[in-house]
């Protein structure tokens, strides 16, 4: 038997070279790793367009993480032209496989009407799926929908209440300072502030 060689140290360029060989043969995880390395510039020059190309290959083989990353790139316009419709397509593929992050982002697209027709009920469905997997942000967004903030009139009323509460807090603090003899703030100055 040949002695086994232990690789010592880190060599990102060498890792990239071996991932590339496997990726060229259609190996799903290698394709994903090549995409990530192009995106981050690990062991190669950073090249977002190449990252998109390799994420697509892995996504077409069913990698939900590659589908999600490809959707993010289309959503942001990184390495490709920004295309919310294409992003929603890839989010849906990953979301259908149960990927919580994709479910959350797809919910957000339905809530905002970005790349899809605005549909609060559909948004709630996707937020719920991600929320049931323990995703705190999805749980928060789902609660937000249940409070009625999807309705513009409810939002307007809510922000008035928040604004008024902030004003009242400020007014109480100002009153406390005025009643404090050592504050050094005279009534004349306060009248100018108010």
Short mmCIF file of C-alpha atoms in Angstrom, two decimals:
data_model
loop_
_atom_site.label_atom_id
_atom_site.label_comp_id
_atom_site.label_asym_id
_atom_site.label_seq_id
_atom_site.Cartn_x
_atom_site.Cartn_y
_atom_site.Cartn_z
CA UNK A 1 0.00 0.00 0.00
CA UNK A 2 1.15 3.48 -0.71
CA UNK A 3 1.64 5.78 2.24
CA UNK A 4 -1.22 8.23 2.60
CA UNK A 5 -0.24 11.84 2.22
CA UNK A 6 -1.66 14.35 4.64
CA UNK A 7 -2.29 17.75 3.15
CA UNK A 8 -0.96 20.42 5.45
CA UNK A 9 -1.90 24.05 5.32
CA UNK A 10 -4.43 25.74 3.16
CA UNK A 11 -4.13 26.15 -0.59
CA UNK A 12 -7.27 27.74 -2.04
CA UNK A 13 -5.90 27.72 -5.59
CA UNK A 14 -5.19 23.99 -5.38
CA UNK A 15 -8.64 23.36 -3.92
CA UNK A 16 -10.19 25.37 -6.74
CA UNK A 17 -8.28 23.32 -9.32
CA UNK A 18 -9.66 20.03 -7.93
CA UNK A 19 -13.20 21.38 -7.54
CA UNK A 20 -13.01 22.53 -11.15
CA UNK A 21 -12.05 19.04 -12.37
CA UNK A 22 -15.01 17.50 -10.54
CA UNK A 23 -17.39 20.29 -11.58
CA UNK A 24 -16.44 19.84 -15.23
CA UNK A 25 -17.58 16.22 -14.89
CA UNK A 26 -20.99 17.33 -13.58
CA UNK A 27 -20.42 16.75 -9.85
CA UNK A 28 -23.17 18.72 -8.09
CA UNK A 29 -21.31 19.70 -4.91
CA UNK A 30 -18.21 20.65 -6.90
CA UNK A 31 -20.34 22.87 -9.16
CA UNK A 32 -21.76 24.58 -6.09
CA UNK A 33 -18.29 25.00 -4.58
CA UNK A 34 -16.90 26.44 -7.82
CA UNK A 35 -19.80 28.92 -7.93
CA UNK A 36 -19.19 29.95 -4.33
CA UNK A 37 -15.45 30.34 -4.93
CA UNK A 38 -16.04 32.52 -8.00
CA UNK A 39 -18.49 34.59 -5.98
CA UNK A 40 -16.07 35.04 -3.06
CA UNK A 41 -12.81 35.08 -5.02
CA UNK A 42 -11.41 32.04 -3.20
CA UNK A 43 -8.58 30.37 -5.09
CA UNK A 44 -9.48 32.30 -8.22
CA UNK A 45 -10.31 35.79 -9.38
CA UNK A 46 -13.73 36.98 -8.21
CA UNK A 47 -16.13 36.64 -11.14
CA UNK A 48 -19.85 37.00 -10.38
CA UNK A 49 -20.89 36.08 -13.94
CA UNK A 50 -19.01 32.77 -13.63
CA UNK A 51 -20.59 32.26 -10.22
CA UNK A 52 -24.03 32.63 -11.82
CA UNK A 53 -23.09 30.14 -14.55
CA UNK A 54 -22.00 27.51 -12.01
CA UNK A 55 -24.86 28.14 -9.58
CA UNK A 56 -27.22 27.60 -12.52
CA UNK A 57 -25.59 24.24 -13.30
CA UNK A 58 -25.94 23.10 -9.69
CA UNK A 59 -29.47 24.56 -9.48
CA UNK A 60 -30.56 22.63 -12.57
CA UNK A 61 -29.37 19.46 -10.84
CA UNK A 62 -31.71 20.27 -7.94
CA UNK A 63 -29.45 21.90 -5.35
CA UNK A 64 -31.83 24.04 -3.31
CA UNK A 65 -28.97 26.13 -1.91
CA UNK A 66 -27.70 26.80 -5.45
CA UNK A 67 -31.26 27.69 -6.49
CA UNK A 68 -31.48 30.10 -3.56
CA UNK A 69 -28.08 31.68 -4.30
CA UNK A 70 -28.98 32.03 -7.97
CA UNK A 71 -32.26 33.71 -6.98
CA UNK A 72 -30.37 36.15 -4.73
CA UNK A 73 -28.06 37.04 -7.61
CA UNK A 74 -31.01 37.75 -9.92
CA UNK A 75 -32.75 39.64 -7.13
CA UNK A 76 -29.74 41.88 -6.53
CA UNK A 77 -28.45 42.05 -10.09
CA UNK A 78 -25.13 40.48 -9.11
CA UNK A 79 -23.34 38.91 -12.07
CA UNK A 80 -26.53 39.22 -14.13
CA UNK A 81 -29.06 41.92 -14.90
CA UNK A 82 -31.52 42.39 -12.06
CA UNK A 83 -34.55 40.25 -12.88
CA UNK A 84 -37.16 39.84 -10.11
CA UNK A 85 -39.24 37.42 -12.21
CA UNK A 86 -36.27 35.12 -12.72
CA UNK A 87 -35.42 35.46 -9.02
CA UNK A 88 -38.95 34.42 -8.03
CA UNK A 89 -38.68 31.34 -10.28
CA UNK A 90 -35.52 30.15 -8.50
CA UNK A 91 -36.81 31.07 -5.03
CA UNK A 92 -39.90 28.98 -5.73
CA UNK A 93 -37.84 25.96 -6.77
CA UNK A 94 -35.82 26.10 -3.55
CA UNK A 95 -38.92 26.93 -1.48
CA UNK A 96 -40.79 23.94 -2.90
CA UNK A 97 -37.96 21.76 -1.58
CA UNK A 98 -38.49 23.20 1.91
CA UNK A 99 -35.60 25.69 2.05
CA UNK A 100 -36.74 28.17 4.74
CA UNK A 101 -34.72 31.15 3.47
CA UNK A 102 -36.21 30.74 0.00
CA UNK A 103 -39.70 30.45 1.48
CA UNK A 104 -39.14 33.69 3.38
CA UNK A 105 -37.83 35.61 0.35
CA UNK A 106 -40.61 34.26 -1.85
CA UNK A 107 -43.10 35.43 0.77
CA UNK A 108 -41.49 38.86 0.68
CA UNK A 109 -41.80 38.97 -3.09
CA UNK A 110 -45.52 38.20 -2.83
CA UNK A 111 -45.94 40.75 -0.03
CA UNK A 112 -44.23 43.47 -2.09
CA UNK A 113 -45.42 42.39 -5.55
CA UNK A 114 -41.84 42.18 -6.81
CA UNK A 115 -41.40 39.74 -9.70
CA UNK A 116 -44.83 38.27 -8.96
CA UNK A 117 -48.35 39.61 -8.58
CA UNK A 118 -48.82 41.11 -5.11
CA UNK A 119 -50.73 38.60 -3.02
CA UNK A 120 -50.75 38.92 0.80
CA UNK A 121 -52.41 35.50 1.18
CA UNK A 122 -49.66 33.84 -0.85
CA UNK A 123 -47.06 35.81 1.13
CA UNK A 124 -48.59 34.51 4.37
CA UNK A 125 -48.45 30.93 3.07
CA UNK A 126 -44.72 31.16 2.36
CA UNK A 127 -43.95 33.07 5.56
CA UNK A 128 -45.83 30.39 7.51
CA UNK A 129 -43.78 27.59 5.93
CA UNK A 130 -40.52 29.32 6.87
CA UNK A 131 -41.88 30.31 10.30
CA UNK A 132 -42.83 26.71 11.08
CA UNK A 133 -39.17 25.81 10.53
CA UNK A 134 -38.21 28.28 13.25
CA UNK A 135 -37.11 31.25 11.12
CA UNK A 136 -37.58 34.27 13.39
CA UNK A 137 -37.78 36.83 10.58
CA UNK A 138 -40.56 34.82 8.90
CA UNK A 139 -42.39 34.55 12.22
CA UNK A 140 -42.16 38.32 12.58
CA UNK A 141 -43.40 38.96 9.03
CA UNK A 142 -46.27 36.53 9.49
CA UNK A 143 -47.29 38.32 12.71
CA UNK A 144 -47.04 41.63 10.83
CA UNK A 145 -49.50 40.34 8.24
CA UNK A 146 -51.87 39.16 11.00
CA UNK A 147 -51.85 42.61 12.60
CA UNK A 148 -53.23 44.06 9.38
CA UNK A 149 -50.18 46.12 8.48
CA UNK A 150 -50.53 44.89 4.92
CA UNK A 151 -53.40 47.37 4.76
CA UNK A 152 -52.13 50.93 4.01
CA UNK A 153 -54.75 52.57 6.27
CA UNK A 154 -53.71 50.36 9.21
CA UNK A 155 -50.06 51.26 8.60
CA UNK A 156 -50.88 54.97 8.52
CA UNK A 157 -52.77 54.73 11.83
CA UNK A 158 -49.96 52.69 13.40
CA UNK A 159 -47.25 55.19 12.43
CA UNK A 160 -49.34 58.06 13.80
CA UNK A 161 -49.57 56.18 17.11
CA UNK A 162 -45.84 55.46 17.15
CA UNK A 163 -45.03 59.07 16.29
CA UNK A 164 -47.37 60.37 19.02
CA UNK A 165 -45.92 57.94 21.59
CA UNK A 166 -42.42 59.18 20.74
CA UNK A 167 -43.51 62.78 21.09
CA UNK A 168 -45.15 62.08 24.45
CA UNK A 169 -41.99 60.36 25.73
CA UNK A 170 -39.96 63.40 24.70
CA UNK A 171 -42.47 65.79 26.34
CA UNK A 172 -42.40 63.82 29.62
CA UNK A 173 -38.59 63.89 29.67
CA UNK A 174 -38.61 67.62 29.01
CA UNK A 175 -41.11 68.16 31.81
CA UNK A 176 -38.94 66.11 34.19
CA UNK A 177 -35.92 68.24 33.32
CA UNK A 178 -37.85 71.48 33.87
CA UNK A 179 -38.94 70.40 37.33
CA UNK A 180 -35.39 69.54 38.32
CA UNK A 181 -33.76 72.61 39.96
CA UNK A 182 -30.21 71.62 38.99
CA UNK A 183 -30.96 71.09 35.30
CA UNK A 184 -29.62 74.49 34.30
CA UNK A 185 -32.31 74.80 31.67
CA UNK A 186 -34.37 77.93 32.08
CA UNK A 187 -38.01 78.26 31.10
CA UNK A 188 -37.14 80.93 28.57
CA UNK A 189 -34.84 78.57 26.67
CA UNK A 190 -37.46 75.80 26.72
CA UNK A 191 -40.04 78.12 25.15
CA UNK A 192 -37.65 78.65 22.26
CA UNK A 193 -37.15 74.88 21.84
CA UNK A 194 -40.85 74.16 21.89
#
